Amino acid sequence: MANNILVLNGPNLNLLGSREPDIYGPTTLADIERDLTAEAAARRIRISFYQSNHEGALVDRIQAARGEGVDFMIINAGALTHTSIALRDALAAVGIPFIEVHLSNVYRREEFRRRSFMADLAVGVVAGLGAAGYRCALRYALDLGPSGAG
Ligand code: DQA
């Protein structure tokens, strides 16, 4: 079971709620973070959040996670999922288990969204479940964990 979870969100996810709501839904990032905070608090688990529109800032945050004792990450890297070797390398470097999350079903959209530079490093990928995908990922981290039955 994870004890110290970091939730990372990449470019444009700060606009959730107003951004293409037909694709990404009406829920804001603040709503998602509030929901996850409540779930983690009920389980007495440490959870922290970081969103950036900048690739390098996300790389820095991933690198810092190791020194902070983060033992599981939930990541929606947005468009950087499909482009960023730097993020992939950072994830490989720290070796912290993570779940890749996408609100939309990237496999039902444009061809370029089907490629992820990090999915093969991930414990799993959740796509198309909207904001509930983050909750599913957290439940996995809390109930099953990296060494769980998943
Ligand atoms: C996304 C899917 C990406 O293709 C897109 O660039 C995003 C959001 C999702 O959550 O569905 O920014 O990661």
mmCIF file of C-alpha atoms and ligand atoms in Angstrom:
data_model
loop_
_atom_site.group_PDB
_atom_site.id
_atom_site.type_symbol
_atom_site.label_atom_id
_atom_site.label_comp_id
_atom_site.label_asym_id
_atom_site.label_seq_id
_atom_site.Cartn_x
_atom_site.Cartn_y
_atom_site.Cartn_z
ATOM 1 C CA MET A 1 0.000 0.000 0.000
ATOM 2 C CA ALA A 2 1.240 3.470 -0.852
ATOM 3 C CA ASN A 3 1.801 5.965 1.973
ATOM 4 C CA ASN A 4 2.981 9.082 0.195
ATOM 5 C CA ILE A 5 1.315 9.820 -3.127
ATOM 6 C CA LEU A 6 2.043 12.573 -5.618
ATOM 7 C CA VAL A 7 -0.571 13.546 -8.204
ATOM 8 C CA LEU A 8 0.939 15.270 -11.232
ATOM 9 C CA ASN A 9 -0.952 17.108 -13.948
ATOM 10 C CA GLY A 10 0.549 18.546 -17.089
ATOM 11 C CA PRO A 11 -0.276 21.272 -19.606
ATOM 12 C CA ASN A 12 -3.790 22.712 -19.829
ATOM 13 C CA LEU A 13 -5.187 20.551 -17.051
ATOM 14 C CA ASN A 14 -5.450 23.711 -14.944
ATOM 15 C CA LEU A 15 -8.296 24.610 -17.334
ATOM 16 C CA LEU A 16 -10.413 21.570 -16.499
ATOM 17 C CA GLY A 17 -14.056 22.489 -16.096
ATOM 18 C CA SER A 18 -13.971 25.131 -18.816
ATOM 19 C CA ARG A 19 -11.723 23.358 -21.311
ATOM 20 C CA GLU A 20 -13.645 21.398 -23.968
ATOM 21 C CA PRO A 21 -16.150 20.122 -21.388
ATOM 22 C CA ASP A 22 -17.716 17.785 -23.944
ATOM 23 C CA ILE A 23 -14.407 15.890 -23.949
ATOM 24 C CA TYR A 24 -13.009 16.460 -20.467
ATOM 25 C CA GLY A 25 -16.189 16.952 -18.436
ATOM 26 C CA PRO A 26 -17.347 19.681 -16.057
ATOM 27 C CA THR A 27 -15.118 18.810 -13.109
ATOM 28 C CA THR A 28 -12.331 21.236 -12.248
ATOM 29 C CA LEU A 29 -8.840 20.241 -11.161
ATOM 30 C CA ALA A 30 -9.615 21.749 -7.748
ATOM 31 C CA ASP A 31 -12.662 19.431 -7.515
ATOM 32 C CA ILE A 32 -10.496 16.425 -8.360
ATOM 33 C CA GLU A 33 -7.835 17.402 -5.839
ATOM 34 C CA ARG A 34 -10.469 17.959 -3.143
ATOM 35 C CA ASP A 35 -11.938 14.540 -3.798
ATOM 36 C CA LEU A 36 -8.557 12.792 -3.668
ATOM 37 C CA THR A 37 -7.531 14.725 -0.561
ATOM 38 C CA ALA A 38 -10.661 13.541 1.257
ATOM 39 C CA GLU A 39 -10.088 9.943 0.230
ATOM 40 C CA ALA A 40 -6.431 10.031 1.287
ATOM 41 C CA ALA A 41 -7.226 11.791 4.580
ATOM 42 C CA ALA A 42 -9.771 9.113 5.451
ATOM 43 C CA ARG A 43 -6.995 6.572 5.031
ATOM 44 C CA ARG A 44 -4.366 8.730 6.766
ATOM 45 C CA ILE A 45 -2.228 8.765 3.638
ATOM 46 C CA ARG A 46 -0.068 11.690 2.614
ATOM 47 C CA ILE A 47 -1.026 13.112 -0.781
ATOM 48 C CA SER A 48 0.336 16.121 -2.645
ATOM 49 C CA PHE A 49 -0.509 17.761 -5.944
ATOM 50 C CA TYR A 50 1.381 19.555 -8.654
ATOM 51 C CA GLN A 51 0.256 20.980 -11.981
ATOM 52 C CA SER A 52 2.440 22.738 -14.512
ATOM 53 C CA ASN A 53 2.211 23.803 -18.120
ATOM 54 C CA HIS A 54 5.992 23.426 -18.404
ATOM 55 C CA GLU A 55 7.832 20.229 -19.234
ATOM 56 C CA GLY A 56 10.988 21.142 -17.287
ATOM 57 C CA ALA A 57 9.004 22.016 -14.169
ATOM 58 C CA LEU A 58 7.358 18.591 -14.277
ATOM 59 C CA VAL A 59 10.763 16.935 -14.705
ATOM 60 C CA ASP A 60 12.032 18.868 -11.665
ATOM 61 C CA ARG A 61 8.993 17.819 -9.626
ATOM 62 C CA ILE A 62 9.446 14.146 -10.540
ATOM 63 C CA GLN A 63 13.140 14.293 -9.625
ATOM 64 C CA ALA A 64 12.327 15.923 -6.273
ATOM 65 C CA ALA A 65 9.757 13.234 -5.474
ATOM 66 C CA ARG A 66 12.388 10.612 -4.788
ATOM 67 C CA GLY A 67 14.014 12.666 -2.014
ATOM 68 C CA GLU A 68 10.593 13.314 -0.465
ATOM 69 C CA GLY A 69 9.812 9.656 -0.019
ATOM 70 C CA VAL A 70 6.974 9.641 -2.548
ATOM 71 C CA ASP A 71 6.156 5.965 -3.089
ATOM 72 C CA PHE A 72 3.455 6.199 -5.757
ATOM 73 C CA MET A 73 2.471 8.726 -8.417
ATOM 74 C CA ILE A 74 -0.680 9.357 -10.419
ATOM 75 C CA ILE A 75 0.164 11.224 -13.604
ATOM 76 C CA ASN A 76 -1.860 12.908 -16.281
ATOM 77 C CA ALA A 77 0.851 14.482 -18.397
ATOM 78 C CA GLY A 78 -1.666 15.860 -20.918
ATOM 79 C CA ALA A 79 -0.181 16.362 -24.360
ATOM 80 C CA LEU A 80 3.325 15.706 -22.996
ATOM 81 C CA THR A 81 2.263 12.069 -22.716
ATOM 82 C CA HIS A 82 2.527 11.857 -26.481
ATOM 83 C CA THR A 83 5.697 13.891 -26.965
ATOM 84 C CA SER A 84 7.995 13.971 -23.970
ATOM 85 C CA ILE A 85 11.043 11.740 -23.811
ATOM 86 C CA ALA A 86 12.284 14.018 -21.000
ATOM 87 C CA LEU A 87 9.317 13.095 -18.808
ATOM 88 C CA ARG A 88 9.739 9.452 -19.656
ATOM 89 C CA ASP A 89 13.410 9.593 -18.705
ATOM 90 C CA ALA A 90 12.602 11.342 -15.415
ATOM 91 C CA LEU A 91 10.056 8.652 -14.542
ATOM 92 C CA ALA A 92 12.536 5.918 -15.412
ATOM 93 C CA ALA A 93 15.263 7.664 -13.395
ATOM 94 C CA VAL A 94 13.301 7.907 -10.146
ATOM 95 C CA GLY A 95 11.747 4.459 -10.505
ATOM 96 C CA ILE A 96 8.658 5.373 -8.469
ATOM 97 C CA PRO A 97 5.647 3.272 -9.514
ATOM 98 C CA PHE A 98 2.918 5.293 -11.208
ATOM 99 C CA ILE A 99 -0.419 5.073 -12.950
ATOM 100 C CA GLU A 100 -0.976 7.077 -16.137
ATOM 101 C CA VAL A 101 -4.398 8.718 -16.175
ATOM 102 C CA HIS A 102 -6.357 10.377 -18.972
ATOM 103 C CA LEU A 103 -9.817 11.815 -18.558
ATOM 104 C CA SER A 104 -10.696 11.121 -22.174
ATOM 105 C CA ASN A 105 -10.433 7.819 -23.988
ATOM 106 C CA VAL A 106 -7.333 8.676 -25.967
ATOM 107 C CA TYR A 107 -7.854 5.581 -28.134
ATOM 108 C CA ARG A 108 -11.122 6.989 -29.512
ATOM 109 C CA ARG A 109 -9.545 10.260 -30.554
ATOM 110 C CA GLU A 110 -6.849 11.398 -32.974
ATOM 111 C CA GLU A 111 -4.219 8.871 -33.963
ATOM 112 C CA PHE A 112 -1.407 10.888 -32.320
ATOM 113 C CA ARG A 113 -3.015 10.469 -28.890
ATOM 114 C CA ARG A 114 -2.590 6.692 -29.043
ATOM 115 C CA ARG A 115 1.130 6.902 -28.492
ATOM 116 C CA SER A 116 2.385 7.340 -24.935
ATOM 117 C CA PHE A 117 6.053 7.733 -24.117
ATOM 118 C CA MET A 118 5.435 6.542 -20.567
ATOM 119 C CA ALA A 119 2.740 3.859 -20.640
ATOM 120 C CA ASP A 120 5.200 0.972 -20.825
ATOM 121 C CA LEU A 121 6.814 2.200 -17.597
ATOM 122 C CA ALA A 122 3.480 2.540 -15.808
ATOM 123 C CA VAL A 123 1.864 0.063 -13.428
ATOM 124 C CA GLY A 124 -1.286 0.680 -15.451
ATOM 125 C CA VAL A 125 -3.182 3.171 -17.575
ATOM 126 C CA VAL A 126 -6.674 4.551 -16.916
ATOM 127 C CA ALA A 127 -8.306 6.365 -19.825
ATOM 128 C CA GLY A 128 -11.833 7.497 -20.640
ATOM 129 C CA LEU A 129 -13.365 7.444 -17.166
ATOM 130 C CA GLY A 130 -13.263 11.206 -16.669
ATOM 131 C CA ALA A 131 -12.463 12.503 -13.185
ATOM 132 C CA ALA A 132 -13.321 9.076 -11.755
ATOM 133 C CA GLY A 133 -10.114 7.791 -13.338
ATOM 134 C CA TYR A 134 -8.054 9.632 -10.718
ATOM 135 C CA ARG A 135 -10.157 8.077 -7.952
ATOM 136 C CA CYS A 136 -9.677 4.610 -9.491
ATOM 137 C CA ALA A 137 -5.919 5.139 -9.599
ATOM 138 C CA LEU A 138 -5.857 6.280 -5.972
ATOM 139 C CA ARG A 139 -7.943 3.298 -4.866
ATOM 140 C CA TYR A 140 -5.480 1.008 -6.611
ATOM 141 C CA ALA A 141 -2.571 2.683 -4.845
ATOM 142 C CA LEU A 142 -4.335 2.439 -1.479
ATOM 143 C CA ASP A 143 -5.977 -0.973 -1.697
ATOM 144 C CA LEU A 144 -3.688 -2.981 -3.912
ATOM 145 C CA GLY A 145 -0.494 -1.033 -4.187
ATOM 146 C CA PRO A 146 2.553 -1.648 -6.306
ATOM 147 C CA SER A 147 2.975 -5.136 -4.873
ATOM 148 C CA GLY A 148 -0.750 -5.847 -4.709
ATOM 149 C CA ALA A 149 -2.932 -8.244 -6.598
ATOM 150 C CA GLY A 150 -3.299 -5.999 -9.645
HETATM 151 C C1 DQA B 1 -5.488 14.077 -21.745
HETATM 152 C C2 DQA B 1 -5.413 13.543 -23.177
HETATM 153 C C3 DQA B 1 -4.287 14.218 -23.940
HETATM 154 O O1 DQA B 1 -4.237 13.709 -25.265
HETATM 155 C C4 DQA B 1 -4.514 15.707 -23.997
HETATM 156 O O2 DQA B 1 -3.445 16.333 -24.657
HETATM 157 C C5 DQA B 1 -4.745 16.302 -22.665
HETATM 158 C C6 DQA B 1 -5.596 15.596 -21.716
HETATM 159 C C7 DQA B 1 -6.695 13.510 -20.990
HETATM 160 O O3 DQA B 1 -6.725 13.643 -19.759
HETATM 161 O O4 DQA B 1 -7.627 12.977 -21.603
HETATM 162 O O5 DQA B 1 -4.297 17.405 -22.379
HETATM 163 O O6 DQA B 1 -4.316 13.672 -21.059
#
